[in-house]
CSV table of C-alpha atoms in Angstrom, one decimal:
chain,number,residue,atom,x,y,z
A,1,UNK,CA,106.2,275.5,-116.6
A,2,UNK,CA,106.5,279.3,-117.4
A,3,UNK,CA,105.3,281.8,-115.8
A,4,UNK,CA,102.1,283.8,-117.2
A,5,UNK,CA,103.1,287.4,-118.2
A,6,UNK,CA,101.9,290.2,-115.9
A,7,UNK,CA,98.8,291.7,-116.7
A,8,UNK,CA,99.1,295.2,-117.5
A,9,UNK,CA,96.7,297.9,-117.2
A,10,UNK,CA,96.6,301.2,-118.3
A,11,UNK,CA,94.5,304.1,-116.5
A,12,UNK,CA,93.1,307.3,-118.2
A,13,UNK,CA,92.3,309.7,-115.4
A,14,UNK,CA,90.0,312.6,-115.7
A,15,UNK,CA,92.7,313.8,-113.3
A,16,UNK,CA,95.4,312.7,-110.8
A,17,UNK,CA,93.8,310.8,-107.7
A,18,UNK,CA,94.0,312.7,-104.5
A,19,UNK,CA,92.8,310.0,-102.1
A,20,UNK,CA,92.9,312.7,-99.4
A,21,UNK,CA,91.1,315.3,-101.0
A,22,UNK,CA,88.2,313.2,-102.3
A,23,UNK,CA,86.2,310.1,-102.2
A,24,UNK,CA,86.5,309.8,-105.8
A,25,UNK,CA,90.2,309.4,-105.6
A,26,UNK,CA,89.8,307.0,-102.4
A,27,UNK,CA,88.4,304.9,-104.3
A,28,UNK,CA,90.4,304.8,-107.0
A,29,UNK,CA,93.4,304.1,-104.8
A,30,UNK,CA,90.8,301.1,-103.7
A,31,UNK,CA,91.0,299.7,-107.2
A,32,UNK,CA,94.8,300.5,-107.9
A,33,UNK,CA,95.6,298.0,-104.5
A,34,UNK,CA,93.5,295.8,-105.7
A,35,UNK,CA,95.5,295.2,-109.0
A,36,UNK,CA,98.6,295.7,-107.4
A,37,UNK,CA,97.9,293.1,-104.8
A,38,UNK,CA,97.5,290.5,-107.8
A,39,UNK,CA,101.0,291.4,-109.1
A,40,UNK,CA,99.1,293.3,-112.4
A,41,UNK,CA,101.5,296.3,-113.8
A,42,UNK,CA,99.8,299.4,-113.5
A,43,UNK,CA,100.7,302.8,-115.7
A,44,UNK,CA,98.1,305.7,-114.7
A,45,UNK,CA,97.9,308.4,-117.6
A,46,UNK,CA,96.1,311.6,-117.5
A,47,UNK,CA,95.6,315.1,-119.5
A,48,UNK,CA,94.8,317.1,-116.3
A,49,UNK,CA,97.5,318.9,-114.2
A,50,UNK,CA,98.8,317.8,-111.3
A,51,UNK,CA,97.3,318.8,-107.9
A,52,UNK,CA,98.8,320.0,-104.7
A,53,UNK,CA,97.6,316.6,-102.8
A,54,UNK,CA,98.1,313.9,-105.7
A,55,UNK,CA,99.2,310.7,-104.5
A,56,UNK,CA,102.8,309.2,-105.1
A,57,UNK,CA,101.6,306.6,-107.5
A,58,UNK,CA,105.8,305.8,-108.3
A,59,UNK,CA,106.1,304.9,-104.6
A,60,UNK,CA,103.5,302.1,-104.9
A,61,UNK,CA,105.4,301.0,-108.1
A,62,UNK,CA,103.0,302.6,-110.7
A,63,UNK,CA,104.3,304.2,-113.5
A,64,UNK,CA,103.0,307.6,-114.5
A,65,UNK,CA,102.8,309.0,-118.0
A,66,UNK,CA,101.2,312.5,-119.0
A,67,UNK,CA,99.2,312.4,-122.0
A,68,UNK,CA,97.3,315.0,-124.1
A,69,UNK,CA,93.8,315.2,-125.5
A,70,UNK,CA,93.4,315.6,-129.5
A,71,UNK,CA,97.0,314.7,-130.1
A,72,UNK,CA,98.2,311.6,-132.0
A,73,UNK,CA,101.3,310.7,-129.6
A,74,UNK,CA,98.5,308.8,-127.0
A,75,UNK,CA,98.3,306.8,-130.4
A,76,UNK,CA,101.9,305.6,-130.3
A,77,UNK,CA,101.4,305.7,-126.6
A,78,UNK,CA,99.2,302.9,-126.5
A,79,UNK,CA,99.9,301.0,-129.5
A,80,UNK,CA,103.6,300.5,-127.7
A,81,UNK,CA,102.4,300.2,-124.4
A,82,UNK,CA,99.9,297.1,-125.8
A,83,UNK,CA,97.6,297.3,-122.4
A,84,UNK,CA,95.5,294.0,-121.5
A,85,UNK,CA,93.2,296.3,-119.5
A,86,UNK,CA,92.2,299.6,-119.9
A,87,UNK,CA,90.0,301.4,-117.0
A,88,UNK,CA,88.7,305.1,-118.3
A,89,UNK,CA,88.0,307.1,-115.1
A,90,UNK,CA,84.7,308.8,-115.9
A,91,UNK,CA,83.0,308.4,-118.9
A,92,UNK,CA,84.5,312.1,-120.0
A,93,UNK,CA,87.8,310.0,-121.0
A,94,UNK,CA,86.0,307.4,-122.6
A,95,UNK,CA,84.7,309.8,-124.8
A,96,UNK,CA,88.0,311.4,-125.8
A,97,UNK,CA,90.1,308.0,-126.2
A,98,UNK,CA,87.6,305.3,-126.2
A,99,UNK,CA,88.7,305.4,-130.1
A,100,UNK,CA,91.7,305.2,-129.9
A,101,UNK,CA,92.1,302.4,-127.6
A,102,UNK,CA,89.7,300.2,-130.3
A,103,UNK,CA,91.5,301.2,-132.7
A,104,UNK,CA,94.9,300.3,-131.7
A,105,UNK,CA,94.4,297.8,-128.8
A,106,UNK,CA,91.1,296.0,-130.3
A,107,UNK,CA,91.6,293.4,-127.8
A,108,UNK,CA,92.0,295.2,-124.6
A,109,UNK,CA,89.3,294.9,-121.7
A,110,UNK,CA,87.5,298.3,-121.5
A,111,UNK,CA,86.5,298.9,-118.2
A,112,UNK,CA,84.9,302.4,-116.9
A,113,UNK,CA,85.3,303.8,-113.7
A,114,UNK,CA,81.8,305.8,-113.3
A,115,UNK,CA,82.4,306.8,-109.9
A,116,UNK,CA,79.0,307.9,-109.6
A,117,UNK,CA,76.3,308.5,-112.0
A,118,UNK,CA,77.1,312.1,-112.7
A,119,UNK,CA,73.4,312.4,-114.7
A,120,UNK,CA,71.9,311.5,-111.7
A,121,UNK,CA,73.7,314.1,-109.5
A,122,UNK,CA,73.0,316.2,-112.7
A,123,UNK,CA,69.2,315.9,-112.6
A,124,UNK,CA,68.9,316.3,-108.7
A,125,UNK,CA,71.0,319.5,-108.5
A,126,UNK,CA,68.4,320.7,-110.7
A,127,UNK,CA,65.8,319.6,-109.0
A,128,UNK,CA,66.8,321.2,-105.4
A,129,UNK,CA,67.1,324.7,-107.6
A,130,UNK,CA,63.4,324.4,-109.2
A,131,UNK,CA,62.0,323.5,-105.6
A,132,UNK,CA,64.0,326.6,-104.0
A,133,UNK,CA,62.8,328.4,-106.7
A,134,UNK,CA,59.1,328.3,-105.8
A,135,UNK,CA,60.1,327.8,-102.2
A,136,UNK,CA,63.0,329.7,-101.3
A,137,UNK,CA,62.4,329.2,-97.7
A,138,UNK,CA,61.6,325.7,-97.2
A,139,UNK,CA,62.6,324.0,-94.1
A,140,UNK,CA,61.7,320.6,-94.9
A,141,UNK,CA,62.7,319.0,-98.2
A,142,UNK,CA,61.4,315.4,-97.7
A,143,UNK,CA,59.7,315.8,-101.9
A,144,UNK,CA,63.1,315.7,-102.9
A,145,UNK,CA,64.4,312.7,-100.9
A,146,UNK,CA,61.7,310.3,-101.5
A,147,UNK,CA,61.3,309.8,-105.3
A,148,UNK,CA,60.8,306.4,-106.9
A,149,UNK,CA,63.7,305.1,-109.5
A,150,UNK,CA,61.4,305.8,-112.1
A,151,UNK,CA,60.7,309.6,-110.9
A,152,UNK,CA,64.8,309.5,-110.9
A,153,UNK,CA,64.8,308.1,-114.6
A,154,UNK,CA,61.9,310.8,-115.6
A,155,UNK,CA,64.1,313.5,-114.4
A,156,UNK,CA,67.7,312.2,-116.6
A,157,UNK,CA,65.7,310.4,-119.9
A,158,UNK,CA,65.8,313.6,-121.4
A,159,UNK,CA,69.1,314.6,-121.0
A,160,UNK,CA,72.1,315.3,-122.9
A,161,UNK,CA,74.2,314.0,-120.1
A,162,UNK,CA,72.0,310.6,-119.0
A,163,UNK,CA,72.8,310.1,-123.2
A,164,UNK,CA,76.6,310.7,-123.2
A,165,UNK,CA,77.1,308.5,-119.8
A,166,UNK,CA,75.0,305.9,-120.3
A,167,UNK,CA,76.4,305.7,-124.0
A,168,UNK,CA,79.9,305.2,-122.5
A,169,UNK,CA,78.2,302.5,-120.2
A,170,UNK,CA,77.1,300.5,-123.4
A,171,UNK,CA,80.4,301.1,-125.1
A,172,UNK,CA,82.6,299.8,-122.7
A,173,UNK,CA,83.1,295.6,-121.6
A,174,UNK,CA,82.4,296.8,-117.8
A,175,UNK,CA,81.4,299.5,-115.8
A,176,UNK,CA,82.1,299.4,-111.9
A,177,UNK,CA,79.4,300.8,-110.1
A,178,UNK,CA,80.1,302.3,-106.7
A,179,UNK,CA,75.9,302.5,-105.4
A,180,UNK,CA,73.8,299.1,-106.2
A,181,UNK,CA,70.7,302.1,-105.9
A,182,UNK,CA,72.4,303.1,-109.3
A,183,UNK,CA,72.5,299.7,-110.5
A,184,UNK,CA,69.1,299.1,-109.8
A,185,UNK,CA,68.4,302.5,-111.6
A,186,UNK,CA,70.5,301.5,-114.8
A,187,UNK,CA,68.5,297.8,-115.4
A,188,UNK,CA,65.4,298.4,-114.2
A,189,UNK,CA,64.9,301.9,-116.2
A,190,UNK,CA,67.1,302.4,-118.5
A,191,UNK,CA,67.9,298.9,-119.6
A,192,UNK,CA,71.2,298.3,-119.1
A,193,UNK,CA,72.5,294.5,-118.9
A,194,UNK,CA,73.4,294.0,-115.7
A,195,UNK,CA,76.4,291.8,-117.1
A,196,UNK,CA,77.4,295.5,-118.4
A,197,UNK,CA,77.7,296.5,-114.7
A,198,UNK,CA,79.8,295.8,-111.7
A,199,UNK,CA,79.2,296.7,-107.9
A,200,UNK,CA,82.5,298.1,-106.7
A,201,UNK,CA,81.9,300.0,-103.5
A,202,UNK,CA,84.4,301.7,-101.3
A,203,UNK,CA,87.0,298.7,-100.1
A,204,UNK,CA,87.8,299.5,-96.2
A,205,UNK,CA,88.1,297.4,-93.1
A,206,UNK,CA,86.9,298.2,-89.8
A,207,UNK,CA,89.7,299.0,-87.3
A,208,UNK,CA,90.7,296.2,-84.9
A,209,UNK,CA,91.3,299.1,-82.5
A,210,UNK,CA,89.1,300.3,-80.2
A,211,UNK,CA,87.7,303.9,-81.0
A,212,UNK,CA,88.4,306.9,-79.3
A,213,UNK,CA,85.4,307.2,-76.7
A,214,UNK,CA,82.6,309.7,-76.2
A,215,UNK,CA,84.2,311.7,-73.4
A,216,UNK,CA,87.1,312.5,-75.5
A,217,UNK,CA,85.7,314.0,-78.5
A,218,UNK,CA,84.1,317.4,-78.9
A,219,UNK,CA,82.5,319.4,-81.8
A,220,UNK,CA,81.0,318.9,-84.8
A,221,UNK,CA,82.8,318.0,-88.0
A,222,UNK,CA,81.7,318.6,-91.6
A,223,UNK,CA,83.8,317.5,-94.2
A,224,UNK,CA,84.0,317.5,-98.0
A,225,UNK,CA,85.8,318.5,-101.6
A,226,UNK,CA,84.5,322.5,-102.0
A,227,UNK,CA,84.5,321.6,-105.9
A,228,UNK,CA,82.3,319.2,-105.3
A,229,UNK,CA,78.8,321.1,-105.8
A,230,UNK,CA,76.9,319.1,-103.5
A,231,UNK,CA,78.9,319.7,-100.6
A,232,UNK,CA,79.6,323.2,-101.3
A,233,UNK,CA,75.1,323.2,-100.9
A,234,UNK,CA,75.6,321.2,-98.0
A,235,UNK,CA,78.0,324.0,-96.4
A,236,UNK,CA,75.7,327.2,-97.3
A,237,UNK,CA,72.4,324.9,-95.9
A,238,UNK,CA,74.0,324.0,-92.8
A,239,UNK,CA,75.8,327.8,-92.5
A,240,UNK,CA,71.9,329.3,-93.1
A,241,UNK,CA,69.3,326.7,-91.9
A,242,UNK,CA,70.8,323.5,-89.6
A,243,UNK,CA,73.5,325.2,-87.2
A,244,UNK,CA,71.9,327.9,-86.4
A,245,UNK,CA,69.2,325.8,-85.2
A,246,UNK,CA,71.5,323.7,-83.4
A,247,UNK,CA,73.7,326.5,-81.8
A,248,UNK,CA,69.9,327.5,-80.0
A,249,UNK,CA,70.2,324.7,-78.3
A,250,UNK,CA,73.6,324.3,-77.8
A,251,UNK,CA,75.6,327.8,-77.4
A,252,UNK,CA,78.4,326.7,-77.0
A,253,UNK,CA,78.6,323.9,-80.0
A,254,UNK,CA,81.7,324.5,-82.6
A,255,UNK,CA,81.3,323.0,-86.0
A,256,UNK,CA,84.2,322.8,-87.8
A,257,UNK,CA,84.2,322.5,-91.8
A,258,UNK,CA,87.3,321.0,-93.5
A,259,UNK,CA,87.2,320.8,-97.3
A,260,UNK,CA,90.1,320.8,-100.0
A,261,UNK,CA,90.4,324.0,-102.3
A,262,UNK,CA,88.6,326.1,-100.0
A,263,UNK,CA,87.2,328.9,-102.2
A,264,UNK,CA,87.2,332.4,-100.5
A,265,UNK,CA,83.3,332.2,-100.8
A,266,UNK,CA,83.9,329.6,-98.2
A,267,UNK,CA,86.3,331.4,-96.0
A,268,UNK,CA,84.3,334.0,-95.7
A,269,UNK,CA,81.8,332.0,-94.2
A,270,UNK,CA,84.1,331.2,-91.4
A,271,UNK,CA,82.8,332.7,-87.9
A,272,UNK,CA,84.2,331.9,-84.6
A,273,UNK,CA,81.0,334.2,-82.7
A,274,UNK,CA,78.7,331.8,-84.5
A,275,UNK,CA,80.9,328.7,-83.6
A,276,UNK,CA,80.9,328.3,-87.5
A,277,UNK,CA,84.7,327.6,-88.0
A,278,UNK,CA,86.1,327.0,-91.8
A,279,UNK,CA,89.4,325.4,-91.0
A,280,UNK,CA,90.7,324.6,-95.1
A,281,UNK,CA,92.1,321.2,-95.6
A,282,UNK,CA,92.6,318.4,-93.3
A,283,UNK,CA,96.2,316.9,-93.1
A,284,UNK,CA,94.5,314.0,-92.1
A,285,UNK,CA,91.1,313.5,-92.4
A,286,UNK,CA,90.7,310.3,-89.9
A,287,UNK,CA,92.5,312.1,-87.4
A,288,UNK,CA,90.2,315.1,-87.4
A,289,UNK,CA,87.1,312.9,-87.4
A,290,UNK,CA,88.2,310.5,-84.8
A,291,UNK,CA,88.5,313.8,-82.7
A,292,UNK,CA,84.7,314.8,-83.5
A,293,UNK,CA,81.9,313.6,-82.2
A,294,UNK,CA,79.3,314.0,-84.3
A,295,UNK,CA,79.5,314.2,-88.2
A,296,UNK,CA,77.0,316.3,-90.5
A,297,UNK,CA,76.5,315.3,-93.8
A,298,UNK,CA,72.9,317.4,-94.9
A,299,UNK,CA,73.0,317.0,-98.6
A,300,UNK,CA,70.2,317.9,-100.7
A,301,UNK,CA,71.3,316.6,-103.6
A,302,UNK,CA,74.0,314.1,-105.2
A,303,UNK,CA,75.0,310.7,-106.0
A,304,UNK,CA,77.5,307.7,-105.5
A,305,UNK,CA,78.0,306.8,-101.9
A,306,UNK,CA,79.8,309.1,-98.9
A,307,UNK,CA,83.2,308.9,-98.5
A,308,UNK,CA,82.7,311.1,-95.7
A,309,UNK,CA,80.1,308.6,-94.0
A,310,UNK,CA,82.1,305.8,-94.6
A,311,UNK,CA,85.0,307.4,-92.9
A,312,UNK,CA,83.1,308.1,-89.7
A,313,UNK,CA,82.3,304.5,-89.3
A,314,UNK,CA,85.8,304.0,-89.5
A,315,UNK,CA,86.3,306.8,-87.2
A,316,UNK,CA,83.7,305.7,-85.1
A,317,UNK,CA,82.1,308.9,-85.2
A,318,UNK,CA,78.5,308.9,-85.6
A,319,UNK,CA,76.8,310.5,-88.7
A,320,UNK,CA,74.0,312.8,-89.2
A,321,UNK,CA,72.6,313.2,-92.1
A,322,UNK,CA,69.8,313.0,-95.3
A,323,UNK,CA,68.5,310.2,-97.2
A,324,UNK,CA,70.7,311.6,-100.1
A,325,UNK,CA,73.5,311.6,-98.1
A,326,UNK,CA,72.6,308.0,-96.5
A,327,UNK,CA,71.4,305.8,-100.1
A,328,UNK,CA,73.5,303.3,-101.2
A,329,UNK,CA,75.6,303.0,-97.9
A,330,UNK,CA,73.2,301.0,-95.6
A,331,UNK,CA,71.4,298.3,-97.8
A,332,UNK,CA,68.4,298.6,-94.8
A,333,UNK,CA,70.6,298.3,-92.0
A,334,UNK,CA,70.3,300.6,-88.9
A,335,UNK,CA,71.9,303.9,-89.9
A,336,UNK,CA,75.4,304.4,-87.5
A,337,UNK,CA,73.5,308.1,-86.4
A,338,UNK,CA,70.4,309.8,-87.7
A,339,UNK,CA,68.6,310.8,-91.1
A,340,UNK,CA,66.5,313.5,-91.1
A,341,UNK,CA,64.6,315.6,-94.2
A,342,UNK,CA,64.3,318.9,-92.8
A,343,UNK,CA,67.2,321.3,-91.3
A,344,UNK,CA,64.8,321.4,-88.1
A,345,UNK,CA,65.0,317.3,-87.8
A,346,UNK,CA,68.7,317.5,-88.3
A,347,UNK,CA,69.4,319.7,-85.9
A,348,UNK,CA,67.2,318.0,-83.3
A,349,UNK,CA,68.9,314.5,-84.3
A,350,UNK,CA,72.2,315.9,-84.0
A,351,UNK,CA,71.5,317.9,-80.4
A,352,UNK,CA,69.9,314.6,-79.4
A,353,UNK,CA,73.4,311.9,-80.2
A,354,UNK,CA,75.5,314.9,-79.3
A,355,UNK,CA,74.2,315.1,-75.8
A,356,UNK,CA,73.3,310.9,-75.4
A,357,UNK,CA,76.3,308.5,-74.5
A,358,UNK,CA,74.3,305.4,-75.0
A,359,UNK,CA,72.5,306.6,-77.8
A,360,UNK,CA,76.0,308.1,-79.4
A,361,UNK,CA,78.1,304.3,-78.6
A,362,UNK,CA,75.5,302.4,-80.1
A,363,UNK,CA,75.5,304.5,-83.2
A,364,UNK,CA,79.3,304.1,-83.1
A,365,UNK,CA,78.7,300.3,-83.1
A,366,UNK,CA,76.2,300.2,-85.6
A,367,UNK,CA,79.1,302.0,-88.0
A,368,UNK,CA,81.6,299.2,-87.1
A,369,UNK,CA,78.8,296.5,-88.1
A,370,UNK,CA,78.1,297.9,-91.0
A,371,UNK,CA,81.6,298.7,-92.4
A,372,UNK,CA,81.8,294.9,-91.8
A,373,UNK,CA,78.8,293.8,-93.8
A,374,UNK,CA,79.3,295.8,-97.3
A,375,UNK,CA,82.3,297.4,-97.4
A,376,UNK,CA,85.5,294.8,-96.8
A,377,UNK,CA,88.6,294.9,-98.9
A,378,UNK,CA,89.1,291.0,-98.7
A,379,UNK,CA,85.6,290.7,-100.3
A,380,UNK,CA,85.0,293.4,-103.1
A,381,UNK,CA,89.1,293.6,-103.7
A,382,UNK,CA,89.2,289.9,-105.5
A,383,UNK,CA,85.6,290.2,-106.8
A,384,UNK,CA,86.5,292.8,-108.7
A,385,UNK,CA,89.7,291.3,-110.0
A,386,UNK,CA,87.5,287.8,-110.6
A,387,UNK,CA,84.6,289.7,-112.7
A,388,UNK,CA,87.5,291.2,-115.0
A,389,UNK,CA,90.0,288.0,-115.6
A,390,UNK,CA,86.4,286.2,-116.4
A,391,UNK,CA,85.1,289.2,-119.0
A,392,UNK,CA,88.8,289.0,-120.3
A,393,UNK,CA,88.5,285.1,-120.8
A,394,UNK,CA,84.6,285.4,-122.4
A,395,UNK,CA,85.7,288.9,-124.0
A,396,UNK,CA,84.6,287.6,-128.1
A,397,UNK,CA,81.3,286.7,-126.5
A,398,UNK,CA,80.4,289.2,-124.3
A,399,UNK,CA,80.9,291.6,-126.9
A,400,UNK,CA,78.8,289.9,-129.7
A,401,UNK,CA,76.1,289.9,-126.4
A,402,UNK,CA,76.4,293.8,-126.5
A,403,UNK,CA,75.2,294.9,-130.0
A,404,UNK,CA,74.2,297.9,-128.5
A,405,UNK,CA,77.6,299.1,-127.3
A,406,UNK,CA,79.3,297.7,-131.0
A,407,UNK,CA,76.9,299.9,-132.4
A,408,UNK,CA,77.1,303.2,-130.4
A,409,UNK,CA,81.2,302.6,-130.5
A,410,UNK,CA,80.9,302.4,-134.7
A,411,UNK,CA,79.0,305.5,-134.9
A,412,UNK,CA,80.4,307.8,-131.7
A,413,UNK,CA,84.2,306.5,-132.2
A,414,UNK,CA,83.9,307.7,-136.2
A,415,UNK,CA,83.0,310.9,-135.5
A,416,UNK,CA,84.5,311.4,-132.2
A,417,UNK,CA,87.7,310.5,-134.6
A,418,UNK,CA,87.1,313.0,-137.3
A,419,UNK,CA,86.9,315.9,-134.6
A,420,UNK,CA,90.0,315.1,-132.6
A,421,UNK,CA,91.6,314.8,-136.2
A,422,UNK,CA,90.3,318.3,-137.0
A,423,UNK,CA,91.3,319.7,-133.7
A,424,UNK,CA,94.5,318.0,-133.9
A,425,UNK,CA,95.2,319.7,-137.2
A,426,UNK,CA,94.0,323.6,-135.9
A,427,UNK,CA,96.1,323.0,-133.3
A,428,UNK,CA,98.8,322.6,-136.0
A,429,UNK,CA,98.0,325.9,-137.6
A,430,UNK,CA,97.8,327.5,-134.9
């Protein structure tokens, strides 16, 4: 008997992972193991440049190919490569090659990496800056954490961006969803088939070590991207608001705040008097956590689920932080830490676990429980694999089942063809 062929999978990134700089790339490095792990061939192709902390996708055996926007060559690109699976990371490169992959690998698998609903994150930045608009000095911010789904789908309907992602949603075969809040939010209000839509969550396994203990650790830790806008907000609230507040009751409390690309508006923030120290990039993220002991996390707005959070229950460091910060991650499960609404409740929560041993371990235990109940490799790794190799095997069918997406593909695809042509050909003048 012969062997089946490898299955071979081509990635468009909207850039180059950096599993160490975000989430987002953590996660894709999730989903790149989890086809490698099956024996699948894996090229990862992108149009941005390369950043200072990309992963050495060639080490793990993945081949890496630069490719540019507008321009013909990803046409003979593709049509030679002949992918069985193509996975757009973010809907922005669906949008730009969706196209061209129809057009000259028809049969492919289409699968879109959404990462997290960026119209959602969208819609609630702008609703933090209306309600600090008419209240620029608000302490408590529980109307922006407690909205219904539908108050969620009020605030995107109208949007071009809600139009464009969702769009991509329809026009792809399958869309791995990293928050089931966001699935719930795409079938309930906006009417997405759920057979459209895949939970994909982070993939980690708790540690079989034990974690470092409370009388070990000191400090607080914040960590995040800095080009990612909500944590940038989280930074300026807790530099202006929360540690202030906690500093009162602790004087002599350091928080330190780790981020990739730290902008000078963040260095300048950095102040040793105030215990307030911006320490730039971590080398190693687990490390620095598993030295904290308590991590804040106060965002006001955003979307997807916390890398961040997830890494302090592997860490087992305790969390503090909102109901923004905590949806998606705890599916009614005791939260490893506190969640608070107002920068006066997070500072008390975090004073309070900061200063309680008992209170602080069984946080730290809760984290361990929880990493165990939602977020295993062993389980989501093969699920996702399963869910593609049976859309692969139904593809003709699940297709004619999604008019909707044939029909926004035949209208977008044209005309996002006739533009790329017409840029292509400026270019060429140029």
């Amino acid at each position: 008997m012969k062997n089946q062929p490898a299955t071979h999978v081509l990635v468009i990134g909207y850039v180059w992972p950096e599993p160490r700089s975000s989430a987002a790339g953590g996660h894709m490095m999730q989903i790149l193991e989890s086809f490698l792990t099956q024996g699948w061939e894996i090229t990862f192709s992108s149009p941005a440049a390369i950043g200072e902390h990309k992963a050495d996708l060639a080490a793990l055996g993945i081949r890496e190919c630069t490719i540019e926007l507008n321009n013909s060559s990803f046409d003979e690109f593709i049509h030679e490569l002949a992918p069985d699976i193509v996975l757009f990371d973010r809907f922005m490169m669906e949008e730009q090659f969706g196209w061209r992959v129809e057009k000259h690998c028809p049969d492919a698998l289409r699968v879109l990496e959404t990462s997290d609903l960026q119209s959602l994150r969208d819609a609630r930045h702008q609703r933090l800056k209306d309600f600090l608009k008419h209240s620029p000095q608000a302490d408590d911010f529980s109307p922006l954490f407690a909205p219904a789904l539908e108050e969620e789908f009020q605030l995107m309907a109208d949007t071009d961006l809600a139009k464009r992602e969702i769009a991509a949603i329809y026009r792809c075969d399958i869309s791995l969803m990293i928050s089931d809040v966001e699935i719930q939010l795409l079938t309930e209000h906006f009417k997405v088939p759920a057979a459209l839509l895949h939970w994909c969550p982070l993939m980690v396994d708790p540690p079989a070590e034990a974690f470092t203990p409370y009388d070990d650790r000191a400090h607080f830790l914040s960590i995040g991207n800095f080009r990612h806008a909500p944590n940038w907000d989280a930074v300026l609230w807790m530099k202006n608001s929360v540690w202030p507040l906690i500093r009162q009751r602790l004087p002599g409390a350091q928080l330190h705040v780790y981020g990739a690309y730290t902008p000078p508006k963040a260095t300048a923030l950095h102040n040793p008097a105030q215990g307030f120290h911006v320490m730039n990039w971590a080398e190693d993220a687990l490390q620095v956590m598993s030295a904290a002991r308590i991590c804040l996390a106060p965002l006001r707005f955003g979307a997807g689920i916390k890398g961040k959070l997830a890494d302090g229950m592997l860490c087992g460091t305790p969390s503090v932080t909102t109901p923004i910060g905590a949806e998606g991650m705890g599916d009614e499960q005791p939260w490893p830490g506190a969640i608070a609404h107002s920068a006066t409740a997070l500072a008390a929560a975090a004073v309070a676990l900061y200063e309680d041993p008992q209170a602080w371990t069984m946080a730290q235990q809760r984290g361990r429980e929880l990493l165990a109940q939602r977020y295993t490799t062993h389980i989501h790794g093969p699920a996702l694999v399963e869910r593609l190799q049976h859309c692969r095997d139904e593809l003709a069918q699940h297709r004619r089942n999604n008019f909707t997406g044939s029909m926004l593909r035949h209208h977008l695809h044209k005309s996002t063809q006739y533009m790329a042509q017409w840029i292509e050909a400026k270019n060429r003048v140029l």
